[in-house]
Short mmCIF file of C-alpha atoms and ligand atoms in Angstrom, two decimals:
data_model
loop_
_atom_site.label_atom_id
_atom_site.label_comp_id
_atom_site.label_asym_id
_atom_site.label_seq_id
_atom_site.Cartn_x
_atom_site.Cartn_y
_atom_site.Cartn_z
CA MET A 1 37.16 113.25 -23.34
CA HIS A 2 37.59 116.86 -24.01
CA LYS A 3 39.32 118.91 -21.24
CA LEU A 4 38.96 122.63 -21.14
CA ALA A 5 42.01 124.80 -20.39
CA HIS A 6 42.11 125.93 -17.08
CA THR A 7 42.96 129.61 -17.51
CA ALA A 8 40.64 129.89 -20.38
CA VAL A 9 37.33 129.08 -19.10
CA PRO A 10 36.06 129.90 -15.72
CA GLY A 11 34.33 127.29 -13.41
CA SER A 12 30.56 127.00 -13.77
CA ALA A 13 28.15 126.85 -11.15
CA LEU A 14 25.98 124.87 -13.42
CA GLU A 15 26.75 121.17 -13.48
CA SER A 16 24.99 120.87 -17.03
CA VAL A 17 26.79 124.12 -18.67
CA ARG A 18 30.65 123.59 -18.96
CA TRP A 19 31.03 126.24 -21.51
CA PRO A 20 30.50 129.07 -21.70
CA ALA A 21 30.69 128.78 -17.97
CA LEU A 22 28.19 130.67 -15.53
CA PRO A 23 29.95 131.07 -12.03
CA GLY A 24 28.22 131.72 -8.89
CA ALA A 25 27.53 135.16 -7.42
CA GLU A 26 31.14 135.59 -6.01
CA GLY A 27 32.83 134.44 -8.89
CA ALA A 28 30.69 136.82 -11.36
CA ARG A 29 31.96 139.76 -9.42
CA MET A 30 35.53 138.79 -9.45
CA LEU A 31 35.22 138.52 -13.01
CA ALA A 32 33.24 141.74 -13.73
CA LEU A 33 36.24 143.25 -11.95
CA GLN A 34 38.72 141.49 -14.38
CA TYR A 35 36.49 142.72 -17.36
CA GLN A 36 36.83 146.52 -16.07
CA PHE A 37 40.48 146.04 -15.33
CA ALA A 38 41.08 144.65 -18.62
CA LEU A 39 39.63 148.26 -20.17
CA SER A 40 41.19 150.34 -17.61
CA GLU A 41 44.64 149.13 -17.97
CA ARG A 42 44.44 150.34 -21.66
CA TRP A 43 43.16 153.89 -20.84
CA SER A 44 44.98 157.11 -21.09
CA PRO A 45 46.77 158.66 -17.87
CA ALA A 46 44.10 161.42 -18.24
CA GLU A 47 41.32 158.91 -18.22
CA LEU A 48 42.83 157.02 -15.36
CA ARG A 49 43.17 159.89 -13.32
CA ALA A 50 39.61 161.22 -13.93
CA ALA A 51 38.30 157.61 -12.68
CA GLN A 52 40.38 157.92 -9.68
CA PHE A 53 39.55 161.20 -8.64
CA ALA A 54 35.83 160.35 -9.02
CA GLN A 55 36.55 157.78 -6.45
CA LEU A 56 38.89 160.01 -4.21
CA THR A 57 35.93 162.78 -4.08
CA GLN A 58 33.85 159.86 -2.55
CA LEU A 59 36.65 158.92 -0.38
CA LEU A 60 37.44 162.03 0.95
CA GLN A 61 34.11 163.12 1.66
CA HIS A 62 33.49 160.06 3.48
CA ALA A 63 36.91 160.75 5.69
CA LYS A 64 35.87 164.27 6.20
CA THR A 65 32.37 163.75 7.59
CA THR A 66 32.80 159.98 9.25
CA VAL A 67 36.40 160.08 10.56
CA PRO A 68 37.53 162.14 13.40
CA PHE A 69 41.38 162.36 12.49
CA TYR A 70 40.66 163.77 9.02
CA ARG A 71 37.98 166.43 10.08
CA GLU A 72 40.45 169.20 10.38
CA ARG A 73 42.98 167.81 7.84
CA LEU A 74 40.51 167.82 5.08
CA ALA A 75 38.73 171.02 6.01
CA GLY A 76 40.07 172.80 2.88
CA VAL A 77 38.60 170.12 0.66
CA ALA A 78 35.30 171.61 -0.42
CA ALA A 79 32.43 169.32 -0.10
CA ASN A 80 29.98 169.06 -3.13
CA ARG A 81 32.52 169.87 -5.45
CA ALA A 82 34.87 167.31 -7.73
CA LEU A 83 38.30 167.25 -6.16
CA ASP A 84 40.81 168.81 -8.12
CA VAL A 85 44.73 167.47 -8.21
CA ALA A 86 46.14 170.74 -6.52
CA ALA A 87 43.72 170.58 -3.45
CA PHE A 88 44.58 166.95 -3.23
CA GLU A 89 48.18 167.48 -3.27
CA ARG A 90 47.72 170.31 -0.37
CA ILE A 91 46.49 167.61 2.29
CA PRO A 92 49.51 166.47 4.54
CA LEU A 93 51.15 163.39 4.51
CA LEU A 94 50.09 160.46 6.79
CA CYS A 95 53.05 158.93 8.41
CA ARG A 96 53.21 155.28 10.12
CA GLN A 97 53.52 157.20 13.61
CA ASP A 98 50.16 158.87 12.88
CA ILE A 99 48.64 155.73 12.52
CA GLN A 100 50.16 154.14 15.57
CA GLU A 101 49.20 157.14 17.57
CA ASN A 102 45.57 157.52 16.09
CA PHE A 103 44.13 154.13 15.84
CA ASP A 104 40.55 155.05 17.08
CA ALA A 105 40.31 158.45 15.52
CA LEU A 106 41.37 157.03 12.09
CA VAL A 107 38.20 154.60 12.16
CA SER A 108 35.14 155.56 10.68
CA ARG A 109 32.02 156.41 12.95
CA ALA A 110 29.85 155.30 9.75
CA LEU A 111 30.76 152.97 7.52
CA PRO A 112 28.87 152.45 4.45
CA PRO A 113 26.81 148.93 5.25
CA ASP A 114 27.27 147.53 1.94
CA HIS A 115 31.30 147.59 2.47
CA GLY A 116 30.48 144.61 4.46
CA GLY A 117 31.54 143.53 7.94
CA THR A 118 35.32 144.84 9.32
CA GLN A 119 38.25 143.24 10.58
CA GLU A 120 41.18 144.21 12.49
CA GLY A 121 44.47 144.00 10.40
CA ASN A 122 48.09 144.68 11.43
CA THR A 123 51.27 144.80 9.91
CA SER A 124 54.15 142.56 10.97
CA GLY A 125 56.14 145.43 12.49
CA SER A 126 59.28 144.38 10.26
CA THR A 127 60.17 147.95 10.54
CA GLY A 128 59.99 147.93 14.51
CA ARG A 129 56.84 149.89 14.31
CA PRO A 130 53.63 147.71 13.83
CA ILE A 131 50.65 149.53 12.90
CA ARG A 132 46.78 148.49 13.27
CA PHE A 133 44.05 149.30 11.06
CA MET A 134 40.56 148.04 10.06
CA ALA A 135 39.82 146.33 6.51
CA THR A 136 36.44 145.35 5.48
CA GLN A 137 34.88 142.76 3.25
CA LEU A 138 34.95 144.78 0.07
CA THR A 139 39.00 145.58 0.70
CA GLU A 140 39.06 141.79 0.87
CA VAL A 141 37.37 141.60 -2.39
CA PHE A 142 39.77 143.99 -3.90
CA TRP A 143 42.68 142.00 -2.59
CA HIS A 144 41.49 139.17 -4.38
CA ALA A 145 40.68 140.79 -7.66
CA PHE A 146 44.21 142.04 -7.83
CA THR A 147 45.59 138.52 -7.14
CA LEU A 148 43.48 137.00 -9.50
CA ARG A 149 44.58 140.07 -12.38
CA GLU A 150 48.23 138.91 -11.57
CA HIS A 151 47.54 135.32 -12.18
CA LEU A 152 45.91 136.51 -15.65
CA TRP A 153 48.63 138.64 -16.57
CA GLN A 154 51.22 135.98 -16.22
CA ARG A 155 49.17 133.58 -18.14
CA ARG A 156 49.50 130.97 -15.41
CA ASP A 157 48.44 127.58 -15.74
CA PHE A 158 45.73 126.90 -13.14
CA SER A 159 45.88 123.04 -13.28
CA GLY A 160 49.35 123.20 -11.51
CA LYS A 161 50.34 122.85 -8.21
CA LEU A 162 51.03 126.18 -6.08
CA ALA A 163 53.56 126.00 -3.30
CA ALA A 164 53.80 129.01 -0.73
CA ILE A 165 56.44 129.58 2.00
CA ARG A 166 55.15 132.25 3.98
CA ALA A 167 55.86 133.78 7.48
CA ARG A 168 54.04 132.52 10.42
CA VAL A 169 51.45 130.37 8.64
CA THR A 170 50.33 126.64 9.73
CA PRO A 171 51.80 124.38 7.22
CA GLY A 172 49.41 121.95 5.27
CA SER A 173 47.58 121.58 1.94
CA SER A 174 44.32 122.60 0.19
CA ALA A 175 42.71 121.55 -2.78
CA GLY A 176 42.63 124.92 -4.53
CA TRP A 177 44.72 127.85 -4.81
CA GLY A 178 42.94 130.09 -2.44
CA ALA A 179 39.88 132.28 -2.44
CA SER A 180 41.34 134.70 -5.25
CA THR A 181 41.00 131.96 -7.83
CA ASP A 182 38.77 129.28 -6.41
CA SER A 183 35.42 131.56 -6.59
CA ALA A 184 35.91 131.61 -10.53
CA PHE A 185 38.39 129.22 -11.79
CA ARG A 186 38.96 125.51 -10.97
CA THR A 187 42.79 125.19 -9.75
CA GLY A 188 45.23 122.43 -9.01
CA PRO A 189 46.18 122.13 -5.36
CA SER A 190 48.59 123.94 -2.96
CA VAL A 191 50.55 123.53 -0.16
CA MET A 192 51.85 125.80 2.57
CA CYS A 193 55.31 125.80 4.60
CA ASN A 194 56.73 128.23 6.87
CA THR A 195 59.26 130.84 6.54
CA GLU A 196 60.65 130.16 9.99
CA GLN A 197 61.88 126.65 8.80
CA PRO A 198 65.64 126.64 8.48
CA ILE A 199 66.42 126.86 4.71
CA PRO A 200 67.76 123.36 4.41
CA GLU A 201 64.35 122.10 5.51
CA GLN A 202 62.63 124.10 3.30
CA ALA A 203 64.57 122.67 0.41
CA ARG A 204 63.94 119.14 1.51
CA TRP A 205 59.99 120.37 1.36
CA LEU A 206 60.05 121.92 -2.04
CA MET A 207 61.74 118.87 -3.60
CA GLN A 208 59.61 116.45 -2.12
CA GLU A 209 56.22 118.68 -3.08
CA ASN A 210 57.79 119.54 -6.32
CA PRO A 211 55.47 122.23 -7.36
CA ASP A 212 54.81 124.15 -10.50
CA TYR A 213 54.85 127.58 -9.14
CA LEU A 214 56.64 128.78 -5.70
CA ILE A 215 55.86 131.83 -4.03
CA SER A 216 57.45 133.19 -1.01
CA VAL A 217 59.15 136.32 0.51
CA ALA A 218 61.77 137.55 -1.56
CA SER A 219 64.88 137.16 0.35
CA ASN A 220 63.76 133.97 1.97
CA VAL A 221 63.44 132.52 -1.58
CA GLN A 222 66.81 133.93 -2.65
CA GLU A 223 68.42 132.20 0.23
CA LEU A 224 66.80 128.84 -0.64
CA ALA A 225 67.73 129.22 -4.36
CA ARG A 226 71.27 129.99 -3.45
CA HIS A 227 71.11 126.65 -1.19
CA CYS A 228 69.54 124.68 -3.90
CA GLY A 229 72.06 125.97 -6.18
CA ARG A 230 74.98 124.65 -4.10
CA HIS A 231 73.18 121.34 -3.41
CA ARG A 232 72.08 120.97 -7.23
CA LEU A 233 68.54 120.69 -6.04
CA ARG A 234 65.95 121.29 -8.66
CA PRO A 235 62.34 120.47 -8.53
CA PRO A 236 61.85 119.01 -11.99
CA ARG A 237 58.07 120.83 -12.30
CA LEU A 238 59.08 124.24 -11.14
CA ARG A 239 58.47 126.75 -13.96
CA GLU A 240 58.19 130.13 -11.87
CA VAL A 241 58.92 131.65 -8.82
CA ARG A 242 56.70 134.65 -7.36
CA THR A 243 58.22 137.10 -4.82
CA TYR A 244 56.66 139.66 -2.17
CA GLY A 245 56.83 141.40 1.02
CA GLU A 246 60.04 143.39 0.37
CA ALA A 247 62.17 145.01 -2.34
CA LEU A 248 63.98 142.21 -4.63
CA HIS A 249 67.76 142.04 -4.32
CA PRO A 250 69.46 143.15 -7.31
CA ASP A 251 70.86 139.67 -7.31
CA ALA A 252 67.72 137.67 -6.85
CA ARG A 253 66.54 137.19 -10.20
CA ALA A 254 70.12 135.89 -11.30
CA ASP A 255 70.39 133.84 -8.29
CA ILE A 256 66.95 132.17 -8.74
CA ARG A 257 67.48 131.70 -12.62
CA SER A 258 70.91 130.13 -11.98
CA ALA A 259 69.63 127.36 -9.08
CA TRP A 260 66.36 126.48 -11.08
CA GLY A 261 66.51 128.03 -14.63
CA VAL A 262 63.07 130.03 -14.19
CA PRO A 263 61.75 133.37 -13.96
CA VAL A 264 61.01 135.69 -11.14
CA ILE A 265 57.42 137.39 -11.05
CA ASP A 266 57.56 140.05 -8.42
CA MET A 267 54.84 141.89 -6.63
CA TYR A 268 54.76 144.88 -4.76
CA SER A 269 52.03 144.95 -1.88
CA CYS A 270 51.57 145.73 1.81
CA ARG A 271 48.79 144.54 4.22
CA GLU A 272 47.46 147.91 5.02
CA ALA A 273 46.84 148.82 1.45
CA GLY A 274 46.80 145.45 -0.83
CA TYR A 275 48.52 145.49 -3.94
CA LEU A 276 50.51 148.89 -4.68
CA ALA A 277 51.90 147.53 -8.21
CA LEU A 278 52.29 144.26 -10.09
CA GLN A 279 55.31 143.05 -12.71
CA CYS A 280 54.45 143.74 -16.30
CA PRO A 281 53.80 140.67 -18.30
CA GLU A 282 56.23 141.69 -20.77
CA HIS A 283 59.05 143.44 -18.48
CA GLU A 284 60.93 143.43 -15.17
CA HIS A 285 59.37 146.82 -14.21
CA TYR A 286 55.82 147.40 -12.28
CA HIS A 287 52.47 148.92 -13.14
CA VAL A 288 50.92 150.56 -10.42
CA GLN A 289 47.36 148.97 -9.58
CA ALA A 290 45.42 152.32 -10.40
CA GLU A 291 42.08 150.78 -9.87
CA GLY A 292 42.71 150.23 -6.31
CA ILE A 293 44.99 152.96 -4.99
CA TYR A 294 46.43 156.43 -6.03
CA LEU A 295 50.15 156.16 -5.82
CA GLU A 296 52.50 159.11 -5.56
CA LEU A 297 56.17 159.06 -5.97
CA LEU A 298 57.47 162.29 -4.36
CA ASP A 299 61.08 164.14 -4.08
CA ASP A 300 62.47 165.56 -1.16
CA GLN A 301 60.60 168.78 -1.68
CA GLY A 302 57.34 166.83 -2.21
CA GLN A 303 57.11 167.20 -5.82
CA PRO A 304 56.20 164.42 -7.95
CA CYS A 305 59.45 162.56 -9.29
CA ALA A 306 60.26 162.45 -13.05
CA PRO A 307 61.00 159.00 -14.61
CA GLY A 308 64.51 157.96 -13.43
CA THR A 309 64.33 159.81 -10.26
CA LEU A 310 63.85 158.36 -6.88
CA GLY A 311 61.12 159.11 -4.58
CA ARG A 312 59.08 158.20 -1.43
CA VAL A 313 55.92 156.15 -2.10
CA VAL A 314 52.93 157.96 -1.00
CA ILE A 315 49.49 156.17 -1.35
CA THR A 316 46.02 156.69 -1.04
CA VAL A 317 43.87 153.64 -0.97
CA LEU A 318 40.58 154.12 -2.77
CA HIS A 319 38.36 151.42 -1.05
CA ASN A 320 39.20 151.31 2.51
CA PHE A 321 36.44 153.41 4.37
CA ALA A 322 36.79 151.94 7.39
CA THR A 323 40.46 153.15 8.14
CA PRO A 324 40.97 155.73 5.28
CA LEU A 325 44.67 156.06 4.51
CA ILE A 326 44.97 159.15 2.63
CA ARG A 327 48.29 160.53 1.29
CA TYR A 328 50.09 157.92 3.28
CA ASP A 329 54.00 157.70 3.32
CA ILE A 330 54.39 154.06 3.62
CA GLY A 331 58.23 154.23 4.30
CA ASP A 332 59.48 152.86 0.88
CA TYR A 333 61.58 154.42 -2.05
CA ALA A 334 60.92 153.79 -5.61
CA GLU A 335 61.97 154.92 -8.86
CA ALA A 336 59.53 156.52 -11.40
CA GLY A 337 59.53 154.77 -15.17
CA GLU A 338 58.86 155.69 -18.67
CA ALA A 339 55.38 154.65 -19.81
CA CYS A 340 55.39 151.07 -21.12
CA ASP A 341 55.36 149.70 -24.33
CA CYS A 342 53.21 146.95 -23.58
CA GLY A 343 50.12 148.87 -24.14
CA ARG A 344 49.12 149.51 -20.50
CA GLY A 345 48.66 152.86 -19.24
CA LEU A 346 49.05 151.97 -15.71
CA PRO A 347 51.93 154.24 -14.30
CA VAL A 348 55.30 152.43 -14.23
CA ILE A 349 57.60 151.98 -11.37
CA ARG A 350 61.07 151.00 -12.76
CA ARG A 351 62.28 149.49 -9.36
CA ILE A 352 61.24 149.25 -5.73
CA VAL A 353 64.22 150.24 -3.87
CA GLY A 354 62.97 149.34 -0.58
CA ARG A 355 62.60 150.38 2.91
CA VAL A 356 64.02 153.70 4.50
CA ARG A 357 65.80 151.41 7.11
CA ASN A 358 67.74 149.72 4.25
CA MET A 359 69.10 153.01 2.94
CA LEU A 360 72.33 154.27 3.92
CA ARG A 361 72.74 157.70 5.43
CA LEU A 362 75.50 160.10 4.73
CA PRO A 363 76.56 162.80 7.12
CA ASP A 364 75.85 165.29 4.23
CA GLY A 365 72.01 164.05 4.74
CA GLY A 366 71.98 162.07 1.34
CA LEU A 367 70.47 158.54 1.05
CA ARG A 368 71.70 155.88 -0.69
CA HIS A 369 70.66 152.18 -1.34
CA PRO A 370 73.74 150.41 -0.59
CA ARG A 371 74.32 146.99 -2.59
CA PHE A 372 76.45 144.02 -1.35
CA ASP A 373 77.58 140.84 -3.52
CA GLU A 374 78.01 137.59 -1.37
CA ALA A 375 80.17 136.29 -3.82
CA GLN A 376 82.55 139.39 -3.33
CA PHE A 377 82.75 138.66 0.51
CA GLY A 378 83.09 134.97 0.10
CA GLY A 379 86.08 135.67 -2.48
CA ILE A 380 87.92 137.46 0.18
CA ALA A 381 87.35 135.26 3.17
CA PRO A 382 85.03 132.23 4.30
CA VAL A 383 82.19 134.31 5.02
CA ARG A 384 78.90 132.09 5.17
CA GLN A 385 76.47 135.25 6.13
CA PHE A 386 76.84 138.96 6.64
CA GLN A 387 74.99 141.84 7.77
CA VAL A 388 75.74 145.74 7.37
CA VAL A 389 74.48 147.70 9.92
CA GLN A 390 75.01 151.51 9.92
CA LYS A 391 75.20 152.45 13.52
CA THR A 392 75.77 156.41 13.31
CA LEU A 393 76.67 158.81 10.75
CA GLN A 394 80.13 157.63 11.02
CA ASP A 395 80.12 153.88 12.23
CA ILE A 396 79.45 150.67 10.50
CA GLU A 397 79.16 147.40 12.14
CA VAL A 398 79.34 144.17 10.17
CA ALA A 399 78.13 141.05 11.49
CA LEU A 400 79.81 137.90 10.14
CA VAL A 401 79.15 134.13 10.21
CA VAL A 402 82.41 132.49 9.14
CA ALA A 403 84.02 129.11 8.94
CA ARG A 404 87.05 130.18 10.82
CA PRO A 405 88.30 133.52 12.39
CA LEU A 406 89.45 135.77 9.70
CA THR A 407 93.06 137.45 9.48
CA PRO A 408 93.81 140.92 10.21
CA ALA A 409 94.74 141.14 6.30
CA GLU A 410 91.35 139.61 5.41
CA GLU A 411 89.39 142.02 7.65
CA ASP A 412 91.38 145.00 6.01
CA THR A 413 90.64 143.83 2.76
CA LEU A 414 87.01 143.28 3.72
CA ARG A 415 87.18 146.60 5.12
CA ALA A 416 88.28 148.21 2.12
CA LEU A 417 85.73 146.59 -0.26
CA ILE A 418 82.60 147.77 2.16
CA ILE A 419 83.87 151.28 2.17
CA ARG A 420 84.28 151.04 -1.54
CA ASN A 421 80.59 149.79 -1.86
CA LEU A 422 79.32 152.48 0.67
CA ALA A 423 81.44 155.18 -1.23
CA HIS A 424 82.12 156.99 1.99
CA PRO A 425 84.86 156.47 4.30
CA PHE A 426 82.89 155.20 7.47
CA ALA A 427 84.86 153.18 10.62
CA VAL A 428 84.07 150.12 9.94
CA SER A 429 83.91 147.25 12.86
CA PHE A 430 83.30 143.49 12.69
CA VAL A 431 81.49 141.44 14.95
CA TYR A 432 81.35 137.63 14.83
CA CYS A 433 78.31 135.53 15.43
CA ASP A 434 76.67 131.70 14.90
CA GLU A 435 73.94 132.94 13.31
CA ILE A 436 72.18 136.25 11.99
CA PRO A 437 68.74 136.46 12.94
CA ARG A 438 66.35 137.28 10.41
CA ALA A 439 63.87 140.13 10.67
CA THR A 440 60.03 139.65 11.19
CA GLY A 441 58.51 138.15 8.56
CA GLY A 442 61.39 135.69 7.50
CA LYS A 443 63.11 138.49 5.75
CA PHE A 444 66.94 138.71 5.51
CA GLU A 445 68.52 142.09 5.51
CA ASP A 446 71.91 142.30 4.13
CA PHE A 447 72.04 145.99 5.18
CA ARG A 448 70.14 148.12 7.96
CA SER A 449 70.34 151.44 9.02
CA GLU A 450 69.81 152.25 12.61
CA VAL A 451 70.32 155.96 12.15
CA VAL A 452 66.97 157.59 12.82
CA THR A 453 66.38 160.84 10.76
ZN1 ZN B 1 53.84 146.91 -19.50
#
């Protein structure tokens, strides 16, 4: 019996035709998008931008005429004329607070019927400020299409078993990997577990399920890898870890490789906008998903960032006509990258630094993304877990979970290390606790700032 490679040939809707496959309507639509993505990812920046602005013109006219919030905001955008970059860049930024305070005013009064039914979505509120928005069946189609693109980029073996550890999900199993793959390809089974499970239990579950691929929130899977590394737990079939949901910690790839000997493929997405960027198949940096969003990286003056500089991530979602998000400052920082040598013309993000709340604020107004190394803490004192919290522009509080109380000398050494890492003479105090609670979404945060700017 000849077996067709799962990745090479889509599933066929006709029992008697295995190859070339004739997918059903949904699968055909999914593959039609992949065909276009395969072309557009090779376009020049100018070609990409022209296509994006053709779609942006549609979106902005729709928003201006059917979404109350944008009526005045887009008044300067001329009707019946192609949108130019300068006019687009004059549109004020939309912030999270705008979305929170204007849920109704941001919903279209006349959604094109062919965008399908709507559904309310919300963010988990890990920033402490959840937002609500409307999504459509069309935005769902694009979500699935980018998920599938990511699988194809990374050349995954669809016959493998996929394990997912996600926040607030019902544990269970299913025959396929999910809606993004199942409409076009035949896949192996998938199993699901919850990030709220304690790490040792997640480790037991992982060993028992023994998947080919594991996907989870970045900090959760990093903790899990550290635990497994300490206890020499390595699921034998595991060949790749996929991460999402927050900026990858600088040590995450090394921790995961050292525990399980597998690479990490990271994705940059958010609920309200879908996929923003996917890891390049050949490098550890990211390609913006320019077919779904228009992404700007802006410096403090609101100007586009040059490669190598850090800026705020501002996005416009090209296909959500229910709650249009136009020039939305999502509260992340990322570094612009040089053009990629893989042949893809999609813009490059060198690294995603993370949420504004994970940035240190200096008294002179500067912002920095501090980095802490667990091993450094452990080398000074028996520290099991820590969290560094900036309370004011002068004060840092460090929560510690310890095997035994620290001596004053150990506290002093730790204090000096923290001040050195932060590169500023903050007043550092310690608090001891039994456990450091995770943020919503199962995230561990080793640094958090409570200073509001
Ligand atoms: Zn690339």
